[in-house]
Amino acid sequence: MSEDMSDQTRHVRVRVEMVLEITEPDELIRAAWARIEGDELMPPEERDQAAQAVSRDEAEAVAYLIDPIDLVGEVPGVLLAQASWTSEQAEYDPDEAWDELDDDLPDLPDDGSGGSGGAGEERDDGGPGAGPGGAGPWR
């Protein structure tokens, strides 16, 4: 590696979009309840609100169970600088091309970082816990 690269911080933005089919809603909700119950940092009143939210909304349950931090936790040579994600109910047409969905993403300037931008809540503390309204697990 050249001296120039070793003195320079490098960042890569990874954008992931998934559509999940909920095949066992009761199992999903039970797993989210277990995650909530096991979160020792969550105050009891927030725990009750979270349990009610995942009972009403499968997207909330998914938000408690999927954590993008898990995707990079074991990747050698990288440190997660920032993450954002959301989970929401979605219409899905398996015949629709994925590139048509990209029309909803903002056009961002190429800043030379090798990645593109995104929107959503941001977290840099790495802690679990879902937020209200289908937002990703932020605190």
PDB file of C-alpha atoms in Angstrom:
ATOM      1  CA  MET A   1       0.000   0.000   0.000  1.00  0.00           C
ATOM      2  CA  SER A   2       1.358   3.407  -0.889  1.00  0.00           C
ATOM      3  CA  GLU A   3       2.122   5.965   1.777  1.00  0.00           C
ATOM      4  CA  ASP A   4      -0.685   8.220   0.463  1.00  0.00           C
ATOM      5  CA  MET A   5      -3.319   5.533   1.041  1.00  0.00           C
ATOM      6  CA  SER A   6      -2.125   4.630   4.539  1.00  0.00           C
ATOM      7  CA  ASP A   7      -2.474   8.260   5.704  1.00  0.00           C
ATOM      8  CA  GLN A   8      -5.954   8.623   4.261  1.00  0.00           C
ATOM      9  CA  THR A   9      -9.169   7.295   5.825  1.00  0.00           C
ATOM     10  CA  ARG A  10     -11.210   5.340   3.303  1.00  0.00           C
ATOM     11  CA  HIS A  11     -14.958   4.829   3.433  1.00  0.00           C
ATOM     12  CA  VAL A  12     -17.253   2.592   1.417  1.00  0.00           C
ATOM     13  CA  ARG A  13     -21.042   2.978   1.451  1.00  0.00           C
ATOM     14  CA  VAL A  14     -22.905  -0.315   1.073  1.00  0.00           C
ATOM     15  CA  ARG A  15     -26.574  -0.113   0.178  1.00  0.00           C
ATOM     16  CA  VAL A  16     -28.695  -3.218   0.708  1.00  0.00           C
ATOM     17  CA  GLU A  17     -32.384  -3.546  -0.086  1.00  0.00           C
ATOM     18  CA  MET A  18     -34.361  -6.683   0.646  1.00  0.00           C
ATOM     19  CA  VAL A  19     -37.970  -7.736   0.423  1.00  0.00           C
ATOM     20  CA  LEU A  20     -38.867 -10.364   2.983  1.00  0.00           C
ATOM     21  CA  GLU A  21     -41.914 -12.599   2.807  1.00  0.00           C
ATOM     22  CA  ILE A  22     -43.423 -13.187   6.235  1.00  0.00           C
ATOM     23  CA  THR A  23     -44.253 -16.888   6.224  1.00  0.00           C
ATOM     24  CA  GLU A  24     -44.725 -17.431   9.965  1.00  0.00           C
ATOM     25  CA  PRO A  25     -45.948 -14.180  11.562  1.00  0.00           C
ATOM     26  CA  ASP A  26     -46.430 -15.715  15.019  1.00  0.00           C
ATOM     27  CA  GLU A  27     -42.884 -17.093  15.003  1.00  0.00           C
ATOM     28  CA  LEU A  28     -41.544 -13.707  13.885  1.00  0.00           C
ATOM     29  CA  ILE A  29     -43.399 -11.884  16.660  1.00  0.00           C
ATOM     30  CA  ARG A  30     -42.260 -14.381  19.305  1.00  0.00           C
ATOM     31  CA  ALA A  31     -38.645 -13.932  18.224  1.00  0.00           C
ATOM     32  CA  ALA A  32     -38.986 -10.138  18.406  1.00  0.00           C
ATOM     33  CA  TRP A  33     -40.540 -10.413  21.881  1.00  0.00           C
ATOM     34  CA  ALA A  34     -37.598 -12.571  22.987  1.00  0.00           C
ATOM     35  CA  ARG A  35     -35.114  -9.992  21.632  1.00  0.00           C
ATOM     36  CA  ILE A  36     -36.955  -7.197  23.420  1.00  0.00           C
ATOM     37  CA  GLU A  37     -37.160  -9.145  26.660  1.00  0.00           C
ATOM     38  CA  GLY A  38     -33.441  -9.907  26.483  1.00  0.00           C
ATOM     39  CA  ASP A  39     -32.457  -6.262  26.044  1.00  0.00           C
ATOM     40  CA  GLU A  40     -31.232  -5.411  29.540  1.00  0.00           C
ATOM     41  CA  LEU A  41     -30.604  -1.774  28.579  1.00  0.00           C
ATOM     42  CA  MET A  42     -34.228  -1.121  27.605  1.00  0.00           C
ATOM     43  CA  PRO A  43     -36.352   0.429  30.384  1.00  0.00           C
ATOM     44  CA  PRO A  44     -39.454  -1.630  31.338  1.00  0.00           C
ATOM     45  CA  GLU A  45     -41.948   0.938  30.004  1.00  0.00           C
ATOM     46  CA  GLU A  46     -40.125   1.110  26.666  1.00  0.00           C
ATOM     47  CA  ARG A  47     -40.000  -2.698  26.614  1.00  0.00           C
ATOM     48  CA  ASP A  48     -43.803  -2.849  26.990  1.00  0.00           C
ATOM     49  CA  GLN A  49     -44.307  -0.304  24.199  1.00  0.00           C
ATOM     50  CA  ALA A  50     -41.913  -2.195  21.934  1.00  0.00           C
ATOM     51  CA  ALA A  51     -43.670  -5.508  22.597  1.00  0.00           C
ATOM     52  CA  GLN A  52     -47.008  -3.922  21.688  1.00  0.00           C
ATOM     53  CA  ALA A  53     -45.532  -2.386  18.523  1.00  0.00           C
ATOM     54  CA  VAL A  54     -44.143  -5.688  17.234  1.00  0.00           C
ATOM     55  CA  SER A  55     -47.480  -7.366  17.997  1.00  0.00           C
ATOM     56  CA  ARG A  56     -49.270  -4.898  15.715  1.00  0.00           C
ATOM     57  CA  ASP A  57     -46.716  -4.510  12.931  1.00  0.00           C
ATOM     58  CA  GLU A  58     -44.586  -7.251  11.383  1.00  0.00           C
ATOM     59  CA  ALA A  59     -42.230  -4.603   9.971  1.00  0.00           C
ATOM     60  CA  GLU A  60     -41.486  -3.512  13.542  1.00  0.00           C
ATOM     61  CA  ALA A  61     -40.737  -7.121  14.463  1.00  0.00           C
ATOM     62  CA  VAL A  62     -38.327  -7.414  11.549  1.00  0.00           C
ATOM     63  CA  ALA A  63     -36.634  -4.148  12.592  1.00  0.00           C
ATOM     64  CA  TYR A  64     -35.893  -5.627  16.008  1.00  0.00           C
ATOM     65  CA  LEU A  65     -34.391  -8.788  14.549  1.00  0.00           C
ATOM     66  CA  ILE A  66     -32.306  -7.620  11.588  1.00  0.00           C
ATOM     67  CA  ASP A  67     -29.267  -5.561  12.427  1.00  0.00           C
ATOM     68  CA  PRO A  68     -26.897  -4.399   9.676  1.00  0.00           C
ATOM     69  CA  ILE A  69     -24.127  -4.241  12.257  1.00  0.00           C
ATOM     70  CA  ASP A  70     -24.209  -8.050  12.232  1.00  0.00           C
ATOM     71  CA  LEU A  71     -23.296  -7.967   8.519  1.00  0.00           C
ATOM     72  CA  VAL A  72     -19.885  -6.417   9.139  1.00  0.00           C
ATOM     73  CA  GLY A  73     -19.092  -7.514  12.683  1.00  0.00           C
ATOM     74  CA  GLU A  74     -16.699 -10.248  11.544  1.00  0.00           C
ATOM     75  CA  VAL A  75     -15.322  -8.567   8.398  1.00  0.00           C
ATOM     76  CA  PRO A  76     -11.552  -8.161   8.832  1.00  0.00           C
ATOM     77  CA  GLY A  77     -10.033  -4.745   8.339  1.00  0.00           C
ATOM     78  CA  VAL A  78     -13.225  -2.695   8.617  1.00  0.00           C
ATOM     79  CA  LEU A  79     -14.844  -0.639  11.336  1.00  0.00           C
ATOM     80  CA  LEU A  80     -18.498   0.343  11.057  1.00  0.00           C
ATOM     81  CA  ALA A  81     -18.564   4.145  11.001  1.00  0.00           C
ATOM     82  CA  GLN A  82     -22.313   4.648  10.608  1.00  0.00           C
ATOM     83  CA  ALA A  83     -25.418   2.623   9.769  1.00  0.00           C
ATOM     84  CA  SER A  84     -29.043   3.300   8.939  1.00  0.00           C
ATOM     85  CA  TRP A  85     -31.958   1.086   8.034  1.00  0.00           C
ATOM     86  CA  THR A  86     -35.722   1.017   7.991  1.00  0.00           C
ATOM     87  CA  SER A  87     -38.356  -1.662   7.848  1.00  0.00           C
ATOM     88  CA  GLU A  88     -41.840  -1.081   6.470  1.00  0.00           C
ATOM     89  CA  GLN A  89     -44.774  -2.921   4.952  1.00  0.00           C
ATOM     90  CA  ALA A  90     -44.340  -3.037   1.180  1.00  0.00           C
ATOM     91  CA  GLU A  91     -46.195  -3.987  -1.952  1.00  0.00           C
ATOM     92  CA  TYR A  92     -44.225  -6.610  -3.821  1.00  0.00           C
ATOM     93  CA  ASP A  93     -44.392  -7.729  -7.411  1.00  0.00           C
ATOM     94  CA  PRO A  94     -41.857 -10.483  -8.114  1.00  0.00           C
ATOM     95  CA  ASP A  95     -41.989  -9.617 -11.818  1.00  0.00           C
ATOM     96  CA  GLU A  96     -40.990  -5.974 -11.275  1.00  0.00           C
ATOM     97  CA  ALA A  97     -37.376  -5.295 -12.170  1.00  0.00           C
ATOM     98  CA  TRP A  98     -35.152  -4.138  -9.297  1.00  0.00           C
ATOM     99  CA  ASP A  99     -33.712  -1.277 -11.337  1.00  0.00           C
ATOM    100  CA  GLU A 100     -37.190   0.286 -11.490  1.00  0.00           C
ATOM    101  CA  LEU A 101     -37.107   0.519  -7.698  1.00  0.00           C
ATOM    102  CA  ASP A 102     -33.899   2.559  -7.854  1.00  0.00           C
ATOM    103  CA  ASP A 103     -35.889   5.469  -9.295  1.00  0.00           C
ATOM    104  CA  ASP A 104     -36.999   6.215  -5.715  1.00  0.00           C
ATOM    105  CA  LEU A 105     -33.409   6.746  -4.553  1.00  0.00           C
ATOM    106  CA  PRO A 106     -31.921  10.235  -4.607  1.00  0.00           C
ATOM    107  CA  ASP A 107     -29.206  11.062  -7.122  1.00  0.00           C
ATOM    108  CA  LEU A 108     -26.098  11.917  -5.164  1.00  0.00           C
ATOM    109  CA  PRO A 109     -22.840  13.393  -6.355  1.00  0.00           C
ATOM    110  CA  ASP A 110     -19.882  11.073  -6.693  1.00  0.00           C
ATOM    111  CA  ASP A 111     -17.587  12.182  -3.881  1.00  0.00           C
ATOM    112  CA  GLY A 112     -14.892   9.696  -4.802  1.00  0.00           C
ATOM    113  CA  SER A 113     -15.629   7.472  -1.816  1.00  0.00           C
ATOM    114  CA  GLY A 114     -16.749   4.622  -4.024  1.00  0.00           C
ATOM    115  CA  GLY A 115     -20.271   4.685  -2.644  1.00  0.00           C
ATOM    116  CA  SER A 116     -23.559   6.452  -2.929  1.00  0.00           C
ATOM    117  CA  GLY A 117     -25.746   8.128  -0.383  1.00  0.00           C
ATOM    118  CA  GLY A 118     -28.896   7.081   1.358  1.00  0.00           C
ATOM    119  CA  ALA A 119     -31.557   8.352   3.678  1.00  0.00           C
ATOM    120  CA  GLY A 120     -32.873   7.231   7.016  1.00  0.00           C
ATOM    121  CA  GLU A 121     -32.098   7.492  10.653  1.00  0.00           C
ATOM    122  CA  GLU A 122     -28.465   7.206  11.605  1.00  0.00           C
ATOM    123  CA  ARG A 123     -26.751   5.440  14.455  1.00  0.00           C
ATOM    124  CA  ASP A 124     -23.105   5.295  15.311  1.00  0.00           C
ATOM    125  CA  ASP A 125     -23.231   3.730  18.769  1.00  0.00           C
ATOM    126  CA  GLY A 126     -23.799   0.144  17.629  1.00  0.00           C
ATOM    127  CA  GLY A 127     -26.514  -0.580  20.219  1.00  0.00           C
ATOM    128  CA  PRO A 128     -29.707  -2.550  19.567  1.00  0.00           C
ATOM    129  CA  GLY A 129     -33.322  -1.491  20.089  1.00  0.00           C
ATOM    130  CA  ALA A 130     -36.036  -0.533  17.629  1.00  0.00           C
ATOM    131  CA  GLY A 131     -37.586   2.854  17.294  1.00  0.00           C
ATOM    132  CA  PRO A 132     -41.240   3.667  16.764  1.00  0.00           C
ATOM    133  CA  GLY A 133     -43.000   3.879  13.427  1.00  0.00           C
ATOM    134  CA  GLY A 134     -41.150   1.158  11.568  1.00  0.00           C
ATOM    135  CA  ALA A 135     -37.786   2.878  11.779  1.00  0.00           C
ATOM    136  CA  GLY A 136     -34.714   0.750  12.133  1.00  0.00           C
ATOM    137  CA  PRO A 137     -33.463  -0.207  15.557  1.00  0.00           C
ATOM    138  CA  TRP A 138     -32.127   3.152  16.735  1.00  0.00           C
ATOM    139  CA  ARG A 139     -31.893   4.668  20.146  1.00  0.00           C
TER     140      ARG A 139
END
